[in-house]
Coordinates of C-alpha atoms in Angstrom, one line a residue:
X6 CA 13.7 11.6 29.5
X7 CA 14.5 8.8 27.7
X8 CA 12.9 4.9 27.9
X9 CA 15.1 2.1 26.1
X10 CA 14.0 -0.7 24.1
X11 CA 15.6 -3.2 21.6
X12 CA 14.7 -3.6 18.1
X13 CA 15.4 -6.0 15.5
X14 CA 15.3 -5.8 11.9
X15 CA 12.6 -7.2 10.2
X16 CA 12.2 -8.8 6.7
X17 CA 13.1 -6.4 3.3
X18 CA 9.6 -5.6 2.8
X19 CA 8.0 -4.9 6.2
X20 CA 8.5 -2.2 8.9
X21 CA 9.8 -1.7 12.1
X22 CA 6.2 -3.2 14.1
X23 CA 7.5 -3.3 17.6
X24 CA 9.0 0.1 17.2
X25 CA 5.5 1.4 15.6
X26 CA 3.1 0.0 18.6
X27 CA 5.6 1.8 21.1
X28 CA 5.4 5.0 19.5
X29 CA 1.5 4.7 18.5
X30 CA 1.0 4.3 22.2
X31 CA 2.8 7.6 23.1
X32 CA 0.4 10.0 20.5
X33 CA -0.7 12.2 22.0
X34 CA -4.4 11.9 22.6
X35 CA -5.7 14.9 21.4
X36 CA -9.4 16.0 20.4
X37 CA -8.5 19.3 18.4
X38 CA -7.5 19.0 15.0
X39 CA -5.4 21.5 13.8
X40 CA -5.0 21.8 10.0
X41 CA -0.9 22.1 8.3
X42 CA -1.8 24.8 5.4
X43 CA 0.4 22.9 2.7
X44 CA -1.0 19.8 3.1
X45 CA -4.7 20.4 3.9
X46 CA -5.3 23.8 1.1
X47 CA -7.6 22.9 -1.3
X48 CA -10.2 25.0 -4.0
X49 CA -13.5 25.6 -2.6
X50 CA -16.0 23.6 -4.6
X51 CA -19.4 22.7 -4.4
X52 CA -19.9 20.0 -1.9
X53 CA -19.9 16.7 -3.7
X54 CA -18.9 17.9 -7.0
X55 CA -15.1 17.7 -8.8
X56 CA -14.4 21.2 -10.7
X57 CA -14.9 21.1 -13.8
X58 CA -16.5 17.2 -13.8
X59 CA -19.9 16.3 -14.5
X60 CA -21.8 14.5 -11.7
X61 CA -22.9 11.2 -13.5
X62 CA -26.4 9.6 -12.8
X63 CA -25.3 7.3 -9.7
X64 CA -26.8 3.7 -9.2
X65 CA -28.8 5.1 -6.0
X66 CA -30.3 8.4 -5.1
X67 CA -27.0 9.2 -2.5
X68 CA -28.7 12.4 -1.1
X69 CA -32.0 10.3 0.2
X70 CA -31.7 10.3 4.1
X71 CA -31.2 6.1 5.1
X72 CA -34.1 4.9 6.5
X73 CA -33.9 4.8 9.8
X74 CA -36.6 2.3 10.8
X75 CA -35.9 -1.0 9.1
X76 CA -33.3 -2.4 10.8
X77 CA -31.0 -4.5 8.1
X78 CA -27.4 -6.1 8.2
X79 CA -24.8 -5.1 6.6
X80 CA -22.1 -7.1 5.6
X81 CA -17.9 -6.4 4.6
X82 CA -16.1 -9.3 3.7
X83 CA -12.1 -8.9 4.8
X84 CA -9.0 -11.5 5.1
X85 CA -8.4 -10.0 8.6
X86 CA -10.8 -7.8 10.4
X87 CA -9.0 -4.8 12.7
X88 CA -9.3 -2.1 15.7
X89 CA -9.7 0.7 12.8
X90 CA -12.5 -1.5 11.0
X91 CA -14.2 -2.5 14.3
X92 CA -13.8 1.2 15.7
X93 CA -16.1 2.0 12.3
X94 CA -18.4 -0.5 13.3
X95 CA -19.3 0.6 16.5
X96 CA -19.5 4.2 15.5
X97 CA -21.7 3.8 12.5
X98 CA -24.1 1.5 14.8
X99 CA -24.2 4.4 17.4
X100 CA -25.1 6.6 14.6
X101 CA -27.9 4.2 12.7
X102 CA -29.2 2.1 15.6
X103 CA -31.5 0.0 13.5
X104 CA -28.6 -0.9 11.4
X105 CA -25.6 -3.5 12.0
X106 CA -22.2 -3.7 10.5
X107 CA -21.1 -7.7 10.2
X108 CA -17.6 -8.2 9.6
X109 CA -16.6 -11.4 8.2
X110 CA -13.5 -12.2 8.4
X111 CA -11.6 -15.1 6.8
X112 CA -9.0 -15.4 9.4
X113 CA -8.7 -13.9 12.9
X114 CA -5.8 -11.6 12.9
X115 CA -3.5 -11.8 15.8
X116 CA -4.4 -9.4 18.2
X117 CA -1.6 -6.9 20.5
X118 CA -1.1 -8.4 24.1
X119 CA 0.7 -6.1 26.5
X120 CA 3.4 -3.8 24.9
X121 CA 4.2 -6.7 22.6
X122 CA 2.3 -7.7 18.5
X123 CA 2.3 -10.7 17.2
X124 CA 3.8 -10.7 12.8
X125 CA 1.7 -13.7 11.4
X126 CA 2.6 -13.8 7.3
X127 CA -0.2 -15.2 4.9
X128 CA -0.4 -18.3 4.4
X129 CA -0.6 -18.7 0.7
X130 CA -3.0 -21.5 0.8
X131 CA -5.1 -19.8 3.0
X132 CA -5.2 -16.8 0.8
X133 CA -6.3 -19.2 -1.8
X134 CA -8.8 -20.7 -0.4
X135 CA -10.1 -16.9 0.8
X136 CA -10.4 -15.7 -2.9
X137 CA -11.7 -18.6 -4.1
X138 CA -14.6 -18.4 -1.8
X139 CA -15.0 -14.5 -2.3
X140 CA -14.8 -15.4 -5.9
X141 CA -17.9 -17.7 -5.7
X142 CA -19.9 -16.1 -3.6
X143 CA -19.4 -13.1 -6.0
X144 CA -20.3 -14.8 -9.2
X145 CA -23.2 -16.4 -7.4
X146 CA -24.9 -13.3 -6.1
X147 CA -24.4 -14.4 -2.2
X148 CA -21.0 -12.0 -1.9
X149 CA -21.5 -9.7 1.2
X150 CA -22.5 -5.8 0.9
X151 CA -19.2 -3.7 1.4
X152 CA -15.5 -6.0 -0.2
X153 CA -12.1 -5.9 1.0
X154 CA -11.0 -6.8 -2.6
X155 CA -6.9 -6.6 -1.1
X156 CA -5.4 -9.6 -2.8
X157 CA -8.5 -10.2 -5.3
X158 CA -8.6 -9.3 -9.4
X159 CA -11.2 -6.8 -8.9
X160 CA -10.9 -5.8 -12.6
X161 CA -12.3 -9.0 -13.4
X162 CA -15.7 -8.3 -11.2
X163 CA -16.2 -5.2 -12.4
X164 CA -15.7 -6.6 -16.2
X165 CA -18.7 -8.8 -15.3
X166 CA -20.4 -5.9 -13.5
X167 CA -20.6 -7.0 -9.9
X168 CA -19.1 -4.2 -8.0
X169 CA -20.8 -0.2 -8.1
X170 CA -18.6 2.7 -9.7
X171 CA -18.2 4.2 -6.6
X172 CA -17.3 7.5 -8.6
X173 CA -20.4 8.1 -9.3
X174 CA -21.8 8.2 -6.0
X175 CA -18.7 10.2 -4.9
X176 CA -19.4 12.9 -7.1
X177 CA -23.2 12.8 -6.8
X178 CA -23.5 13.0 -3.2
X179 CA -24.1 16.8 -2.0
X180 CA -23.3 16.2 1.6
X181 CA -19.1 15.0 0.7
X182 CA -16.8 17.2 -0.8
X183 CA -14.2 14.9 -2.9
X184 CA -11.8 17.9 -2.8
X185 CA -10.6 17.0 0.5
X186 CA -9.1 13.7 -0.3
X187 CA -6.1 12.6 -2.5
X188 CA -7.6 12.4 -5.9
X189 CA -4.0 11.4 -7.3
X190 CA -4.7 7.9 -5.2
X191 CA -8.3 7.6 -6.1
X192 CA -7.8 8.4 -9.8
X193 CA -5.0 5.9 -9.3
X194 CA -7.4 3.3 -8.7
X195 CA -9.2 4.4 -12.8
X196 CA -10.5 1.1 -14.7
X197 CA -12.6 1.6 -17.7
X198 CA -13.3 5.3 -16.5
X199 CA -14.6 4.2 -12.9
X200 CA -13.2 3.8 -9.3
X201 CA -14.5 0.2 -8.7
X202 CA -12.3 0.3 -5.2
X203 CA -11.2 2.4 -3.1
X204 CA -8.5 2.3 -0.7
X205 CA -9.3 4.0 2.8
X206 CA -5.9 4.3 3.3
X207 CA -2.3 3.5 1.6
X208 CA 0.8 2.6 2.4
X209 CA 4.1 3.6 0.7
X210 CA 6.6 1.9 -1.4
X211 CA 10.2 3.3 -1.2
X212 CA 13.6 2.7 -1.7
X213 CA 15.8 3.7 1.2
X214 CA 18.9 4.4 0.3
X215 CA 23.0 4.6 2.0
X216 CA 24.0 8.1 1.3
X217 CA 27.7 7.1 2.5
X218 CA 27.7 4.4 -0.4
X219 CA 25.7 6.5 -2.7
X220 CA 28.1 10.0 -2.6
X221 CA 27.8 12.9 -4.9
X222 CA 26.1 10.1 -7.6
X223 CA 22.6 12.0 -9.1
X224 CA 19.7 9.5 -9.4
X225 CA 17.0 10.9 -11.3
X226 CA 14.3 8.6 -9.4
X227 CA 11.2 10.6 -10.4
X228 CA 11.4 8.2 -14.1
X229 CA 14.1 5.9 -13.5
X230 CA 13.9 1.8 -15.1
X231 CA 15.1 -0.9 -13.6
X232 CA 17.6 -1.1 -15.8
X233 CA 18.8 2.5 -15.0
X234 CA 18.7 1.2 -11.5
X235 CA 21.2 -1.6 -11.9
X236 CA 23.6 0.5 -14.0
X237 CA 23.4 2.8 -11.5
X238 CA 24.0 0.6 -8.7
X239 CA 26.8 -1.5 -10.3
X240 CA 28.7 2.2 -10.6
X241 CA 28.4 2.6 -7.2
X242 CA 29.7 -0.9 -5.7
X243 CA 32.7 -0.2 -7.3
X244 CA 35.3 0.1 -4.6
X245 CA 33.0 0.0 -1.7
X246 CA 34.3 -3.2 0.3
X247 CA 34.2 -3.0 4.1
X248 CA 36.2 -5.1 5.7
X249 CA 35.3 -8.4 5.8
X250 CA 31.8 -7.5 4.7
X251 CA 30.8 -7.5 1.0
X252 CA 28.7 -4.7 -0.1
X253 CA 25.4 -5.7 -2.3
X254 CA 22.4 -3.5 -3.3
X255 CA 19.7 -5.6 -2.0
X256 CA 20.0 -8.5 0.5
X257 CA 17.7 -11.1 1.8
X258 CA 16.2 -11.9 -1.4
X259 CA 15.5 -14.3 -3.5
X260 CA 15.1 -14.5 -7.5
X261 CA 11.2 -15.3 -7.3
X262 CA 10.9 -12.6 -4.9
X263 CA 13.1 -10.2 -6.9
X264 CA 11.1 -11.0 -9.8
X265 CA 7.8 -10.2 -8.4
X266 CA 8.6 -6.9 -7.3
X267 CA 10.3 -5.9 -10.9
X268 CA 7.0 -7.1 -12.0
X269 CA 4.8 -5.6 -9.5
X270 CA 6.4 -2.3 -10.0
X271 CA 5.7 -2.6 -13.6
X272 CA 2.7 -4.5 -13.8
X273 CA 1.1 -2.5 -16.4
X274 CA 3.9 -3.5 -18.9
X275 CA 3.0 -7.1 -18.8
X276 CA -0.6 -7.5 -18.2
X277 CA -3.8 -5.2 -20.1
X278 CA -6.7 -6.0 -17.5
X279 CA -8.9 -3.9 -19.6
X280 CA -8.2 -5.7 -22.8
X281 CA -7.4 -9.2 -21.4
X282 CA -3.8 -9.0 -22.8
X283 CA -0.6 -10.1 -21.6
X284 CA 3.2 -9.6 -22.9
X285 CA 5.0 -11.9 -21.3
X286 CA 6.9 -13.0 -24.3
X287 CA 8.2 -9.7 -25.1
X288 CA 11.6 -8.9 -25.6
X289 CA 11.5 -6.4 -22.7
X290 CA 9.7 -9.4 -20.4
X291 CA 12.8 -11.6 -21.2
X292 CA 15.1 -9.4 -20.8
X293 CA 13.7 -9.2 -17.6
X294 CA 14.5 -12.8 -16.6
X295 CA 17.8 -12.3 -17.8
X296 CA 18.7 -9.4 -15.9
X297 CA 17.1 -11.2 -12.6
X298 CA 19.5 -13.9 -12.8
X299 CA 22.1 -11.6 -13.6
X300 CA 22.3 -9.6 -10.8
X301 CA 22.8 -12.7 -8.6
X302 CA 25.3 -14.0 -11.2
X303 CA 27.6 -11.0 -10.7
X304 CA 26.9 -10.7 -7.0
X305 CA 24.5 -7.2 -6.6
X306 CA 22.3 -8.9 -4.4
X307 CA 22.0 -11.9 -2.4
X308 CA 19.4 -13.9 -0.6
X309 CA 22.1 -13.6 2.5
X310 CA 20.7 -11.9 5.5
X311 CA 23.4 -9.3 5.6
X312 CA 23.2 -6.6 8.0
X313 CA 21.1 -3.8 6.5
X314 CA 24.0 -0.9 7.0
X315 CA 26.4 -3.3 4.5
X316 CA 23.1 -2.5 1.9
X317 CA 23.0 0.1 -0.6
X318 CA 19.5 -0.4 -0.9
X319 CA 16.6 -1.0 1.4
X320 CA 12.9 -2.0 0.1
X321 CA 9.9 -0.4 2.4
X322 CA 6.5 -0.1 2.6
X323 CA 6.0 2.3 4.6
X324 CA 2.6 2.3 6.6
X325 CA 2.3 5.0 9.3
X326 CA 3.7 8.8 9.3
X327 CA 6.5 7.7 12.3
X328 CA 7.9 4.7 10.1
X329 CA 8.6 8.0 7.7
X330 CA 10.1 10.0 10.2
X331 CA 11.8 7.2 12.4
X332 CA 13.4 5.0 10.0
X333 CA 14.6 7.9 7.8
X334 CA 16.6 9.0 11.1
X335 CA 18.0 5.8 12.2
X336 CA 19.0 3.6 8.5
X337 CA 22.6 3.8 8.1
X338 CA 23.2 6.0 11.0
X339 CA 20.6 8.8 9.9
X340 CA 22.8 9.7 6.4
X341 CA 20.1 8.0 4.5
X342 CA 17.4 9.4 1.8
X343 CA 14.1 8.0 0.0
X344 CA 14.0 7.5 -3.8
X345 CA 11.2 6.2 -5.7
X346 CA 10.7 2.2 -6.8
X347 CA 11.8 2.3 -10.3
X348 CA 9.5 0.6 -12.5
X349 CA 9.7 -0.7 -16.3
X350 CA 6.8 1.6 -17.9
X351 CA 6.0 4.8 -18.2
X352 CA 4.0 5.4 -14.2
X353 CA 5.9 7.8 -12.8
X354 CA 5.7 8.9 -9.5
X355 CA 5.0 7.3 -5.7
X356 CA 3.9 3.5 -6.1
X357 CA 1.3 2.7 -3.1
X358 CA -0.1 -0.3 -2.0
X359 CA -3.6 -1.0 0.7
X360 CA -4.2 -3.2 2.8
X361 CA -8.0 -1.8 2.8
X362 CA -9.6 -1.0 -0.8
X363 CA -13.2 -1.1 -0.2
X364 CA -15.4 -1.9 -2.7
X365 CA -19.5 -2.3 -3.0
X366 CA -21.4 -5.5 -4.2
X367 CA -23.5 -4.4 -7.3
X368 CA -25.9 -6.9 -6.3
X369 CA -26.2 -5.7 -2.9
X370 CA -29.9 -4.7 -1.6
X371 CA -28.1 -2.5 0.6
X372 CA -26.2 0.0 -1.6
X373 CA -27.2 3.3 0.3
X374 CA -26.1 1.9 3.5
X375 CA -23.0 0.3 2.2
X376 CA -22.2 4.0 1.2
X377 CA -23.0 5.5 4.4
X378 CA -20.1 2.8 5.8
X379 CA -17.9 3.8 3.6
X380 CA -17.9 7.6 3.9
X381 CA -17.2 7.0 7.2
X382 CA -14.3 4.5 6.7
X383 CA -13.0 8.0 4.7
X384 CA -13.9 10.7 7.4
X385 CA -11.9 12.8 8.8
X386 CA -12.9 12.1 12.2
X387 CA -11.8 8.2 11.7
X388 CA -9.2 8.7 9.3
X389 CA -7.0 11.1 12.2
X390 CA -7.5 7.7 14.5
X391 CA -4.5 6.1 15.2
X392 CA -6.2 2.8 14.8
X393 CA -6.3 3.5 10.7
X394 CA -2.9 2.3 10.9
X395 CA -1.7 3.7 7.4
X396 CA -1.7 7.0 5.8
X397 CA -5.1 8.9 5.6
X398 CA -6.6 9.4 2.2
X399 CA -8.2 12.6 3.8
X400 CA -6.0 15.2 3.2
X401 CA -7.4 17.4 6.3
X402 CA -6.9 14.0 8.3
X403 CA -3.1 13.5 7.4
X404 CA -2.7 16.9 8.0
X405 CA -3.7 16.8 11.7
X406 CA -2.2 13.4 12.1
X407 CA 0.9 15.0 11.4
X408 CA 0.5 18.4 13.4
X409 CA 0.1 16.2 16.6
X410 CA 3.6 14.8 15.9
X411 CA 4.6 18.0 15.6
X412 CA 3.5 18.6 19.1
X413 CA 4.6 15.4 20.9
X414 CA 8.1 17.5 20.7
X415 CA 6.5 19.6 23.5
X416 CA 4.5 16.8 25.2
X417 CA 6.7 15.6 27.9
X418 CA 6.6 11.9 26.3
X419 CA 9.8 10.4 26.9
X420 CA 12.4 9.6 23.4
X421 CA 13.0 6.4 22.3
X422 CA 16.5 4.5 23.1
X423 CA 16.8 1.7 20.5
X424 CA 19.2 -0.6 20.4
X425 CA 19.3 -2.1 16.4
X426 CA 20.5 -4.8 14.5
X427 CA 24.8 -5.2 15.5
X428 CA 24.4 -3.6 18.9
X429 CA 23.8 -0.1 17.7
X430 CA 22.0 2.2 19.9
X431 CA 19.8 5.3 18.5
X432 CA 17.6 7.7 20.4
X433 CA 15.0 9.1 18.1
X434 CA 14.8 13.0 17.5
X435 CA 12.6 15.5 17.6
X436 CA 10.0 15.9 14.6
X437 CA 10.5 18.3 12.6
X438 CA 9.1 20.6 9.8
X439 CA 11.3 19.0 7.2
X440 CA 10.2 15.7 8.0
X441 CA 6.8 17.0 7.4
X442 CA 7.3 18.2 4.2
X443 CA 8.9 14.9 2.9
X444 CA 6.0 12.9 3.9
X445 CA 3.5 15.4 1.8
X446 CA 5.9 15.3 -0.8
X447 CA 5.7 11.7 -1.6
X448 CA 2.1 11.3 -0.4
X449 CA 1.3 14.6 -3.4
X450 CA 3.5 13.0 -5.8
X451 CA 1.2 9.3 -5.5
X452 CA 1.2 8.1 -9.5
X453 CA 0.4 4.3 -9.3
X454 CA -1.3 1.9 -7.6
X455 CA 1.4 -1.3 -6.8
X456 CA -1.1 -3.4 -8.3
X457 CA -0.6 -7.3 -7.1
X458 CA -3.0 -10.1 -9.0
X459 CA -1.7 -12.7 -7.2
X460 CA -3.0 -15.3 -9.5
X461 CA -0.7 -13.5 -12.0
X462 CA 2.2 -13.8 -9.7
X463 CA 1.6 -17.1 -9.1
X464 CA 2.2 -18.4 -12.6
X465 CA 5.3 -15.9 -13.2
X466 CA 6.7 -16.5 -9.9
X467 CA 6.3 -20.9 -10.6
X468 CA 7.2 -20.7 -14.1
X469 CA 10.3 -18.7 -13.6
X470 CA 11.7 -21.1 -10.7
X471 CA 12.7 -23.4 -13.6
X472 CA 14.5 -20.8 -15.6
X473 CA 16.6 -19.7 -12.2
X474 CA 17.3 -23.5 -11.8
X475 CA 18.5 -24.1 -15.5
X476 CA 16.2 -26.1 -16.6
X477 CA 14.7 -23.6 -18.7
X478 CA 15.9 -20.9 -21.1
X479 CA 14.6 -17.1 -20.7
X480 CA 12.6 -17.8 -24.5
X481 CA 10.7 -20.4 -23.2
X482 CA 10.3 -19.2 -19.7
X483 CA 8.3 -16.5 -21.2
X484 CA 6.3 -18.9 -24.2
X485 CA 5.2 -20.7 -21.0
X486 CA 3.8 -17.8 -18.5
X487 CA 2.4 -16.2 -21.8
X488 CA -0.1 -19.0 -22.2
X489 CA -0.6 -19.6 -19.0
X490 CA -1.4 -16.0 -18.3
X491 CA -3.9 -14.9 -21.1
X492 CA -6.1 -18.2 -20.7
X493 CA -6.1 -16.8 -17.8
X494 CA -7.1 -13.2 -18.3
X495 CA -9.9 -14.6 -20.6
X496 CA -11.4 -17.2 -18.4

């Protein structure tokens, strides 16, 4: 059986949403969780303890039972609030009645009506006001409990010692055993020899690339530059016009916005959060700005919107096994294959971004409970909910999540007919074991957190806009963000 439904592209950097709510609605709803071996195996080790770590002295006593008399409030502070974070709400309150979860949320996020979502984008003014505000009430002591620190310098917090090492309280507390999570994502997360934040779940940035236009070429992506990227690619292009339709590597993007993700990718080139440096006027930083401009100069990309199957290239962040699975079958007519974002240091491995690193007020009178919230934000039992909407940090939680799309092959739920960007129709296949294995293949191989301080952005991003108009040279492009960026990193 198969039901029909159209689908349109959506913008280089997001996923397929309408496709994702369809398919979310059609998992199976099952209450066993069975484990996949490969993905879920992990040393036996004494509950709450990392072999061969020492447990550090925590701020709180994590193995006292809460009290479960007083009744308090407990605050999280979040952009948007969700289904996932308001499912946690009403579970933990089921759990500690004398205890409430208040979730304060910035901005209502638009909410699913029928089979349709609304896609709202951020409004960048808004999100400045929204850190501003967290950023006060932080320095002021009035900050709430538990911190969505998404969007927010959270280095510069824990420099001024507002937010709990949550490592230590990981690793202290005898009723959690760390070994079931990712540790390559947590340890990801590393400032000053803490985890300050932690992300309850992740999404995945990839490159998705046209096998057809690629060929027999070998990209080593596991450690590639973007420089070896763009030589790459300009080998490629070479004799690849279609028609009437040019061929580029990346389409739909701009020079600011191409600039941000080479320096998002590579953030720890430019900017030292721990020693408050920045190298903006480096020779590798202007080189940078040259190569930017360059690759619209000789016509690799263009901020046309092209249709994606005239692409070489394809940015994604990836945020739910099926985007995997789906969008891997259906991109340039299913002879497609995932590489890794190159970057300009020396991270190598899967970059990953959240939309939900947690983090706990230091000044908070409500540590152990904040705790207790945030365990269960990283339970299994709520990270195998479909309402996480990302991939699960818990590795026995992904590992059922993607057993049961294993399964749906033998549901009875009816395939998906999609009809794409240019008329092109696609029914999705079956899930199989290979499709598995990808997935736990880039979510093992995790190496760096896509780290975004948007105030940091901000300057390069408004800086640079003069250089890509000609008013400014690449030299003093760089003299200018340089300035601008370690006053700063020093405030």
């Amino acid at each position: 059986m198969i039901r029909s439904i159209v689908v349109s592209r959506r913008t280089i950097a997001g996923c397929l949403i309408l496709l994702l709510l369809v398919l979310t609605s059609c998992r199976a709803e099952e209450t066993s969780k069975p484990v996949i071996e490969a993905t879920a195996k992990h040393e036996t080790a004494q509950p709450g303890r990392l072999d061969n770590e020492e447990t550090p002295d925590p701020v709180i006593d994590v193995n006292k039972p809460l009290d479960n008399e007083t009744k308090k409030t407990i605050t999280l502070s979040v952009l948007s609030s969700s289904r996932f974070l308001e499912l946690a709400k009403a579970k933990f309150e089921s759990q500690h009645p004398n205890l409430t979860i208040e979730i304060k949320e910035y901005k209502a996020a638009p909410r699913p009506t029928g089979n349709s979502i609304q896609v709202e984008e951020i409004d960048p003014k808004d999100l400045a006001k929204y850190t501003a505000s967290l950023n006060t009430q932080l320095l002021s002591g009035k900050a709430s409990d538990l911190i969505v620190t998404e969007h927010l310098p959270y280095q510069k917090y824990v420099d001024k010692k507002l937010l709990v090492n949550i490592r230590e309280l990981l690793m202290s507390d005898q009723g959690i055993d760390r070994n079931q999570y990712y540790s390559n994502v947590f340890e990801a997360m590393n400032y000053k020899g803490g985890w300050y934040s932690l992300p309850v779940k992740i999404g995945l940035q990839l490159l998705i690339g046209n096998r057809a236009m690629i060929g027999d070429t070998a990209l080593s992506d596991d450690s590639w530059t973007w420089q070896d990227f763009i030589q790459a690619s300009q080998a490629m292009l070479k004799g690849q016009q279609k028609g009437t339709q040019t061929p580029y590597v990346l389409t739909n993007v701009t020079p600011t916005t191409l600039l941000e993700l080479f320096i998002s990718s590579s953030y720890a080139s430019y900017v030292d959060a721990e020693k408050k440096e920045a190298r903006f006027d480096s020779k590798s930083f202007i080189e940078l700005l040259n190569t930017t401009k360059s690759m619209f100069d000789s016509k690799l990309v263009t901020t046309d919107h092209n249709p994606y199957y005239t692409n070489m290239f394809e940015m994604l962040n990836l945020n739910q096994y099926e985007d995997m699975i789906y969008v891997h079958q259906m991109m340039y007519d299913g002879n497609s294959a995932y590489y890794h974002v190159p970057n300009g240091s020396e991270l190598q491995g899967t970059a990953f971004s959240s939309d939900l690193p947690v983090a706990i007020n230091s000044k908070s009178k409500n540590i152990a409970e904040a705790w207790a919230f945030l365990k269960l934000l990283l339970s299994e039992e709520l990270q195998t909910t479909k309402e996480l909407g990302g991939f699960a940090v818990n590795k026995l939680a992904g590992a059922a999540r993607m057993e049961q799309l294993l399964k749906q092959n033998d549901s009875g739920k009816p395939r998906l007919s999609l009809r794409m960007e240019g008329g092109k129709d696609y029914t999705t296949q079956p899930v199989k074991q290979a499709d598995i294995d990808l997935i736990t293949k880039f979510l093992e191989g995790v190496g760096y957190y896509a780290e975004k301080d948007l105030a940091v952005l901000n300057i390069v991003t408004t800086q640079a806009a003069a250089f890509f108009n000609g008013q400014k040279t690449a030299e003093e492009t760089a003299k200018g963000i340089q300035g601008k960026v370690h006053t700063y990193l020093n405030e």
